mmCIF file of C-alpha atoms and ligand atoms in Angstrom:
data_model
loop_
_atom_site.group_PDB
_atom_site.id
_atom_site.type_symbol
_atom_site.label_atom_id
_atom_site.label_comp_id
_atom_site.label_asym_id
_atom_site.label_seq_id
_atom_site.Cartn_x
_atom_site.Cartn_y
_atom_site.Cartn_z
ATOM 1 C CA UNK C 719 0.176 -0.261 -0.015
ATOM 2 C CA UNK C 720 1.230 3.715 -0.986
ATOM 3 C CA UNK C 721 -0.359 6.448 0.928
ATOM 4 C CA UNK C 722 0.172 9.934 0.470
ATOM 5 C CA UNK C 723 0.667 11.363 3.919
ATOM 6 C CA UNK C 724 1.336 15.745 4.875
ATOM 7 C CA UNK C 725 2.806 16.076 8.920
ATOM 8 C CA UNK C 726 0.834 18.838 10.586
ATOM 9 C CA UNK C 727 2.869 21.516 9.067
ATOM 10 C CA UNK C 728 2.322 20.602 5.108
ATOM 11 C CA UNK C 729 5.200 18.362 4.864
ATOM 12 C CA UNK C 730 4.510 15.621 2.068
ATOM 13 C CA UNK C 731 5.957 12.279 2.240
ATOM 14 C CA UNK C 732 5.111 8.917 1.310
ATOM 15 C CA UNK C 733 3.991 5.995 3.299
ATOM 16 C CA UNK C 734 4.337 2.396 2.232
ATOM 17 C CA UNK C 735 3.200 -0.740 3.901
ATOM 18 C CA UNK C 736 3.455 -4.486 2.638
ATOM 19 C CA UNK C 737 3.567 -7.773 4.181
ATOM 20 C CA UNK C 738 7.091 -7.291 5.510
ATOM 21 C CA UNK C 739 8.274 -3.845 5.290
ATOM 22 C CA UNK C 740 7.178 -0.458 6.316
ATOM 23 C CA UNK C 741 8.914 2.365 5.549
ATOM 24 C CA UNK C 742 8.533 6.722 4.791
ATOM 25 C CA UNK C 743 9.929 8.960 2.217
ATOM 26 C CA UNK C 744 9.736 12.851 2.143
ATOM 27 C CA UNK C 745 9.784 13.545 -1.816
ATOM 28 C CA UNK C 746 11.644 16.751 -0.249
ATOM 29 C CA UNK C 747 15.048 14.966 -0.951
ATOM 30 C CA UNK C 748 13.235 11.644 -1.767
ATOM 31 C CA UNK C 749 14.737 10.963 1.773
ATOM 32 C CA UNK C 750 13.948 8.135 3.263
ATOM 33 C CA UNK C 751 13.850 8.695 6.767
ATOM 34 C CA UNK C 752 12.024 4.981 8.165
ATOM 35 C CA UNK C 753 12.410 1.955 6.812
ATOM 36 C CA UNK C 754 11.360 -0.645 8.969
ATOM 37 C CA UNK C 755 10.912 -4.852 9.076
ATOM 38 C CA UNK C 756 12.028 -6.474 12.492
ATOM 39 C CA UNK C 757 13.066 -3.846 13.341
ATOM 40 C CA UNK C 758 14.119 -0.047 12.737
ATOM 41 C CA UNK C 759 17.209 -0.177 9.963
ATOM 42 C CA UNK C 760 17.526 3.822 9.800
ATOM 43 C CA UNK C 761 18.193 6.405 13.235
ATOM 44 C CA UNK C 762 15.712 9.818 13.428
ATOM 45 C CA UNK C 763 16.521 12.364 15.119
ATOM 46 C CA UNK C 764 13.697 13.197 17.786
ATOM 47 C CA UNK C 765 14.021 16.780 16.874
ATOM 48 C CA UNK C 766 14.324 17.045 13.334
ATOM 49 C CA UNK C 767 12.738 19.350 11.774
ATOM 50 C CA UNK C 768 10.559 18.429 8.390
ATOM 51 C CA UNK C 769 10.881 21.446 6.832
ATOM 52 C CA UNK C 770 11.396 22.930 3.224
ATOM 53 C CA UNK C 771 15.081 23.531 2.846
ATOM 54 C CA UNK C 772 16.593 22.080 5.546
ATOM 55 C CA UNK C 773 17.607 18.538 5.525
ATOM 56 C CA UNK C 774 16.012 15.520 7.714
ATOM 57 C CA UNK C 775 17.997 14.602 10.353
ATOM 58 C CA UNK C 776 18.866 11.133 9.811
ATOM 59 C CA UNK C 777 17.401 8.067 7.760
ATOM 60 C CA UNK C 778 19.023 8.521 3.926
ATOM 61 C CA UNK C 779 20.435 11.846 2.921
ATOM 62 C CA UNK C 780 21.078 12.067 -0.376
ATOM 63 C CA UNK C 781 24.711 13.813 -1.505
ATOM 64 C CA UNK C 782 24.342 15.222 -4.730
ATOM 65 C CA UNK C 783 26.264 16.808 -6.848
ATOM 66 C CA UNK C 784 28.454 17.105 -4.059
ATOM 67 C CA UNK C 785 29.709 15.116 -1.114
ATOM 68 C CA UNK C 786 30.894 17.622 1.733
ATOM 69 C CA UNK C 787 32.465 20.256 0.599
ATOM 70 C CA UNK C 788 34.140 18.590 -2.617
ATOM 71 C CA UNK C 789 32.329 21.530 -4.553
ATOM 72 C CA UNK C 790 32.869 24.779 -2.835
ATOM 73 C CA UNK C 791 30.512 26.219 -4.859
ATOM 74 C CA UNK C 792 27.470 24.463 -3.789
ATOM 75 C CA UNK C 793 25.865 23.578 -0.113
ATOM 76 C CA UNK C 794 27.834 21.034 2.182
ATOM 77 C CA UNK C 795 26.589 17.794 0.534
ATOM 78 C CA UNK C 796 24.852 19.664 -2.204
ATOM 79 C CA UNK C 797 21.594 20.434 -2.887
ATOM 80 C CA UNK C 798 19.797 17.393 -3.905
ATOM 81 C CA UNK C 799 18.166 16.674 0.337
ATOM 82 C CA UNK C 800 16.532 20.027 -0.054
ATOM 83 C CA UNK C 801 15.208 19.659 -3.262
ATOM 84 C CA UNK C 802 11.373 19.217 -4.139
ATOM 85 C CA UNK C 803 11.360 15.021 -6.469
ATOM 86 C CA UNK C 804 8.581 14.239 -8.424
ATOM 87 C CA UNK C 805 7.047 10.617 -7.699
ATOM 88 C CA UNK C 806 7.606 9.305 -10.848
ATOM 89 C CA UNK C 807 6.609 5.801 -11.110
ATOM 90 C CA UNK C 808 5.272 3.059 -8.483
ATOM 91 C CA UNK C 809 4.997 -0.597 -8.517
ATOM 92 C CA UNK C 810 3.060 -3.019 -6.259
ATOM 93 C CA UNK C 811 3.787 -6.446 -7.820
ATOM 94 C CA UNK C 812 3.935 -8.787 -5.321
ATOM 95 C CA UNK C 813 2.792 -8.419 -2.151
ATOM 96 C CA UNK C 814 6.249 -8.457 -0.355
ATOM 97 C CA UNK C 815 7.694 -5.819 -2.738
ATOM 98 C CA UNK C 816 6.880 -1.971 -3.433
ATOM 99 C CA UNK C 817 9.226 -0.372 -5.775
ATOM 100 C CA UNK C 818 8.911 3.604 -6.120
ATOM 101 C CA UNK C 819 10.900 6.367 -8.301
ATOM 102 C CA UNK C 820 11.314 9.431 -7.625
ATOM 103 C CA UNK C 821 12.742 11.322 -9.935
ATOM 104 C CA UNK C 822 14.722 15.574 -10.359
ATOM 105 C CA UNK C 823 15.318 17.168 -13.239
ATOM 106 C CA UNK C 824 16.909 20.760 -13.555
ATOM 107 C CA UNK C 825 14.974 23.781 -13.334
ATOM 108 C CA UNK C 826 15.470 28.163 -12.593
ATOM 109 C CA UNK C 827 16.747 27.363 -8.664
ATOM 110 C CA UNK C 828 19.409 24.554 -9.408
ATOM 111 C CA UNK C 829 20.542 26.100 -12.247
ATOM 112 C CA UNK C 830 21.893 29.006 -10.145
ATOM 113 C CA UNK C 831 23.990 26.545 -8.215
ATOM 114 C CA UNK C 832 25.011 24.587 -10.568
ATOM 115 C CA UNK C 833 24.876 25.065 -14.450
ATOM 116 C CA UNK C 834 23.688 21.822 -15.817
ATOM 117 C CA UNK C 835 20.931 19.250 -17.148
ATOM 118 C CA UNK C 836 19.994 16.748 -15.643
ATOM 119 C CA UNK C 837 17.761 14.111 -14.302
ATOM 120 C CA UNK C 838 18.592 12.183 -11.059
ATOM 121 C CA UNK C 839 16.528 9.402 -10.506
ATOM 122 C CA UNK C 840 16.350 7.080 -7.065
ATOM 123 C CA UNK C 841 14.892 4.253 -7.811
ATOM 124 C CA UNK C 842 13.821 2.143 -4.148
ATOM 125 C CA UNK C 843 13.084 -1.368 -3.608
ATOM 126 C CA UNK C 844 11.250 -2.251 -0.054
ATOM 127 C CA UNK C 845 10.704 -5.463 0.795
ATOM 128 C CA UNK C 846 12.741 -7.932 3.651
ATOM 129 C CA UNK C 847 16.012 -6.090 2.106
ATOM 130 C CA UNK C 848 15.756 -1.877 1.170
ATOM 131 C CA UNK C 849 17.391 -1.631 -2.233
ATOM 132 C CA UNK C 850 18.283 2.300 -3.656
ATOM 133 C CA UNK C 851 20.028 3.299 -6.879
ATOM 134 C CA UNK C 852 20.809 6.377 -7.947
ATOM 135 C CA UNK C 853 21.313 7.448 -11.224
ATOM 136 C CA UNK C 854 22.482 10.766 -12.855
ATOM 137 C CA UNK C 855 21.916 11.499 -16.701
ATOM 138 C CA UNK C 856 23.621 14.334 -17.928
ATOM 139 C CA UNK C 857 21.281 15.890 -20.434
ATOM 140 C CA UNK C 858 23.357 18.616 -20.993
ATOM 141 C CA UNK C 859 25.729 19.688 -24.442
ATOM 142 C CA UNK C 860 28.420 19.720 -22.046
ATOM 143 C CA UNK C 861 30.327 17.393 -19.155
ATOM 144 C CA UNK C 862 29.772 17.603 -15.866
ATOM 145 C CA UNK C 863 31.529 16.359 -12.510
ATOM 146 C CA UNK C 864 29.767 15.119 -9.300
ATOM 147 C CA UNK C 865 30.310 13.524 -6.311
ATOM 148 C CA UNK C 866 27.998 11.257 -4.219
ATOM 149 C CA UNK C 867 26.740 9.441 -0.939
ATOM 150 C CA UNK C 868 23.577 7.643 0.198
ATOM 151 C CA UNK C 869 24.445 9.647 4.094
ATOM 152 C CA UNK C 870 22.663 6.616 5.786
ATOM 153 C CA UNK C 871 22.528 7.011 9.737
ATOM 154 C CA UNK C 872 21.985 3.472 10.959
ATOM 155 C CA UNK C 873 19.963 2.616 14.370
ATOM 156 C CA UNK C 874 22.372 1.176 16.633
ATOM 157 C CA UNK C 875 21.763 -0.268 20.418
ATOM 158 C CA UNK C 876 25.108 2.018 21.759
ATOM 159 C CA UNK C 877 28.107 3.356 20.001
ATOM 160 C CA UNK C 878 30.536 1.524 22.074
ATOM 161 C CA UNK C 879 28.523 -1.981 21.178
ATOM 162 C CA UNK C 880 29.266 -1.818 17.550
ATOM 163 C CA UNK C 881 32.115 -2.703 14.999
ATOM 164 C CA UNK C 882 32.541 -2.224 11.459
ATOM 165 C CA UNK C 883 33.848 -4.855 9.243
ATOM 166 C CA UNK C 884 34.741 -5.042 5.496
ATOM 167 C CA UNK C 885 37.259 -2.228 5.253
ATOM 168 C CA UNK C 886 40.590 -4.011 7.053
ATOM 169 C CA UNK C 887 43.107 -2.657 5.030
ATOM 170 C CA UNK C 888 41.746 -0.139 3.033
ATOM 171 C CA UNK C 889 43.192 3.584 2.733
ATOM 172 C CA UNK C 890 41.284 6.104 4.230
ATOM 173 C CA UNK C 891 41.618 10.536 4.745
ATOM 174 C CA UNK C 892 40.809 11.234 8.179
ATOM 175 C CA UNK C 893 38.645 14.496 7.442
ATOM 176 C CA UNK C 894 39.600 15.152 11.228
ATOM 177 C CA UNK C 895 43.371 15.838 10.843
ATOM 178 C CA UNK C 896 43.448 15.726 6.918
ATOM 179 C CA UNK C 897 46.220 12.615 6.792
ATOM 180 C CA UNK C 898 45.957 9.720 4.392
ATOM 181 C CA UNK C 899 46.037 6.598 6.657
ATOM 182 C CA UNK C 900 45.066 2.588 6.806
ATOM 183 C CA UNK C 901 42.359 0.875 8.214
ATOM 184 C CA UNK C 902 44.060 -1.823 10.720
ATOM 185 C CA UNK C 903 41.409 -4.237 11.884
ATOM 186 C CA UNK C 904 37.941 -3.196 12.363
ATOM 187 C CA UNK C 905 36.269 0.095 13.210
ATOM 188 C CA UNK C 906 35.256 0.473 17.111
ATOM 189 C CA UNK C 907 34.495 3.906 18.460
ATOM 190 C CA UNK C 908 36.051 6.061 21.230
ATOM 191 C CA UNK C 909 36.175 9.412 20.014
ATOM 192 C CA UNK C 910 34.725 11.115 17.216
ATOM 193 C CA UNK C 911 35.443 9.711 13.961
ATOM 194 C CA UNK C 912 35.182 11.142 10.454
ATOM 195 C CA UNK C 913 36.326 8.827 7.250
ATOM 196 C CA UNK C 914 37.008 8.648 3.436
ATOM 197 C CA UNK C 915 37.988 5.391 2.750
ATOM 198 C CA UNK C 916 38.679 4.578 -1.034
ATOM 199 C CA UNK C 917 39.036 1.797 -3.165
ATOM 200 C CA UNK C 918 36.077 -0.338 -1.102
ATOM 201 C CA UNK C 919 35.030 -4.200 -1.650
ATOM 202 C CA UNK C 920 31.372 -4.237 -2.404
ATOM 203 C CA UNK C 921 30.373 -5.990 1.116
ATOM 204 C CA UNK C 922 30.730 -3.789 4.893
ATOM 205 C CA UNK C 923 28.991 -5.218 7.676
ATOM 206 C CA UNK C 924 27.655 -3.318 10.807
ATOM 207 C CA UNK C 925 27.865 -5.399 13.595
ATOM 208 C CA UNK C 926 25.808 -4.463 16.788
ATOM 209 C CA UNK C 927 25.240 -6.641 19.993
ATOM 210 C CA UNK C 928 22.158 -8.137 18.613
ATOM 211 C CA UNK C 929 22.190 -7.919 14.856
ATOM 212 C CA UNK C 930 24.577 -7.522 12.003
ATOM 213 C CA UNK C 931 23.710 -5.189 8.682
ATOM 214 C CA UNK C 932 25.161 -6.092 5.372
ATOM 215 C CA UNK C 933 25.316 -3.622 3.030
ATOM 216 C CA UNK C 934 26.047 -4.137 -0.266
ATOM 217 C CA UNK C 935 27.065 -1.993 -3.104
ATOM 218 C CA UNK C 936 27.729 -1.305 -6.919
ATOM 219 C CA UNK C 937 28.751 1.709 -8.619
ATOM 220 C CA UNK C 938 31.172 3.287 -5.185
ATOM 221 C CA UNK C 939 34.671 2.761 -4.583
ATOM 222 C CA UNK C 940 34.550 5.136 -1.580
ATOM 223 C CA UNK C 941 32.678 5.032 1.708
ATOM 224 C CA UNK C 942 32.216 7.509 4.712
ATOM 225 C CA UNK C 943 32.103 6.365 8.160
ATOM 226 C CA UNK C 944 30.997 8.829 10.607
ATOM 227 C CA UNK C 945 29.870 9.698 14.425
ATOM 228 C CA UNK C 946 30.534 13.245 15.227
ATOM 229 C CA UNK C 947 30.970 12.090 19.322
ATOM 230 C CA UNK C 948 30.305 14.456 22.538
ATOM 231 C CA UNK C 949 31.283 17.588 21.554
ATOM 232 C CA UNK C 950 30.829 17.715 17.685
ATOM 233 C CA UNK C 951 27.139 16.389 18.487
ATOM 234 C CA UNK C 952 25.989 19.255 20.706
ATOM 235 C CA UNK C 953 27.234 21.572 18.255
ATOM 236 C CA UNK C 954 25.057 20.198 15.494
ATOM 237 C CA UNK C 955 21.936 21.094 14.441
ATOM 238 C CA UNK C 956 18.593 18.721 15.240
ATOM 239 C CA UNK C 957 20.982 16.191 17.360
ATOM 240 C CA UNK C 958 20.213 15.534 20.978
ATOM 241 C CA UNK C 959 22.919 15.268 23.237
ATOM 242 C CA UNK C 960 23.263 12.367 23.519
ATOM 243 C CA UNK C 961 22.535 10.948 19.687
ATOM 244 C CA UNK C 962 25.996 10.055 19.196
ATOM 245 C CA UNK C 963 25.145 6.994 21.079
ATOM 246 C CA UNK C 964 22.401 5.887 18.829
ATOM 247 C CA UNK C 965 23.426 5.776 15.397
ATOM 248 C CA UNK C 966 26.911 5.245 13.227
ATOM 249 C CA UNK C 967 27.151 6.611 9.353
ATOM 250 C CA UNK C 968 28.461 4.451 6.801
ATOM 251 C CA UNK C 969 27.834 6.320 3.770
ATOM 252 C CA UNK C 970 28.188 4.192 0.042
ATOM 253 C CA UNK C 971 29.961 6.835 -2.402
ATOM 254 C CA UNK C 972 31.621 8.033 -4.884
ATOM 255 C CA UNK C 973 33.370 10.846 -2.652
ATOM 256 C CA UNK C 974 36.767 13.229 -3.006
ATOM 257 C CA UNK C 975 39.434 11.083 -5.873
ATOM 258 C CA UNK C 976 36.275 8.824 -6.592
ATOM 259 C CA UNK C 977 34.247 11.640 -8.809
ATOM 260 C CA UNK C 978 32.584 10.532 -11.606
ATOM 261 C CA UNK C 979 32.827 12.491 -15.149
ATOM 262 C CA UNK C 980 29.744 12.095 -17.193
ATOM 263 C CA UNK C 981 29.719 12.889 -20.296
ATOM 264 C CA UNK C 982 26.250 14.342 -22.756
ATOM 265 C CA UNK C 983 23.970 11.599 -22.285
ATOM 266 C CA UNK C 984 26.223 9.267 -20.385
ATOM 267 C CA UNK C 985 24.489 7.784 -17.047
ATOM 268 C CA UNK C 986 26.072 6.445 -13.347
ATOM 269 C CA UNK C 987 24.614 4.268 -11.077
ATOM 270 C CA UNK C 988 25.669 4.479 -7.319
ATOM 271 C CA UNK C 989 23.744 1.552 -5.626
ATOM 272 C CA UNK C 990 23.321 -0.153 -2.501
ATOM 273 C CA UNK C 991 21.472 -3.106 -0.634
ATOM 274 C CA UNK C 992 20.791 -2.973 2.925
ATOM 275 C CA UNK C 993 19.869 -6.949 4.745
ATOM 276 C CA UNK C 994 19.386 -7.269 8.218
ATOM 277 C CA UNK C 995 21.015 -10.781 9.058
HETATM 278 O O1 TA6 F 1299 29.749 12.344 6.529
HETATM 279 C C1 TA6 F 1299 30.379 13.063 7.333
HETATM 280 C C2 TA6 F 1299 29.714 14.803 7.439
HETATM 281 O O2 TA6 F 1299 30.141 15.250 6.261
HETATM 282 C C3 TA6 F 1299 30.412 14.912 8.656
HETATM 283 O O3 TA6 F 1299 31.651 15.878 8.183
HETATM 284 C C4 TA6 F 1299 29.304 16.123 9.212
HETATM 285 O O4 TA6 F 1299 29.392 17.267 8.413
HETATM 286 C C5 TA6 F 1299 28.097 15.277 8.426
HETATM 287 O O5 TA6 F 1299 28.468 14.650 7.326
HETATM 288 C C6 TA6 F 1299 27.060 16.072 8.307
HETATM 289 O O6 TA6 F 1299 26.461 17.103 7.434
HETATM 290 P P1 TA6 F 1299 24.798 17.498 7.518
HETATM 291 O O7 TA6 F 1299 25.705 18.839 6.191
HETATM 292 O O8 TA6 F 1299 24.440 16.340 7.536
HETATM 293 O O9 TA6 F 1299 25.065 18.285 9.268
#
């Protein structure tokens, strides 16, 4: 079942419910802010604004056409996450699977920020797994370069209980010190952590007390791992003081040196599948 809903302030979102899963997707940013099977996959801040021009804090923000400040002409993480997408296509062929496609095309506002013609489609498959495919098509007459990420906030039991496997021996840029180094062993957390891994493989696992989340990707060769810890958490918008204990971001990306250049009419897809084991 697919239902169009509005929050009290008029903020529009789509509610999906099928035989195995439930999800909520804001039209602003094509932003999945809830996905539940036996339990919630995603963390959502209790103080997140659902307001136009302000990214929802949590869920899966789309960083596009730039990750972070990779393009200084653009807002941090680009403009897709605060842009209004249209619900382009839906499909409910099986009781346990719902497919949606949301689309953003260039417009007057985007040309002021990023003077290219494009089509951006997010294909979402909601079942006992959550599959996302973000496809960019260059509709312009000149090439453009982009960086991008699924900035996924995973709900966890507590930051001290988790570790991340699958990035062992991978090179990474420590965004806090700007030092390039290599990951030794699984990732655990005891302070602020912000790292951009390169040459990543297709499979990463988030290991928590009573669950494993498997992250399978196609298209990216980079992955960002982030937790703000205590001090940065206290300075961030729409974050309660202890929020840093409740989530970790593992962001399948084409970021930094893993940028993508698209010639006219060329497309590129960044795909990810989340499975709770
Ligand atoms: O992906 C990690 C990061 O770039 C952090 O440095 C932090 O800034 C985070 O994204 C959140 O950014 P936002 O713009 O959503 O507040």
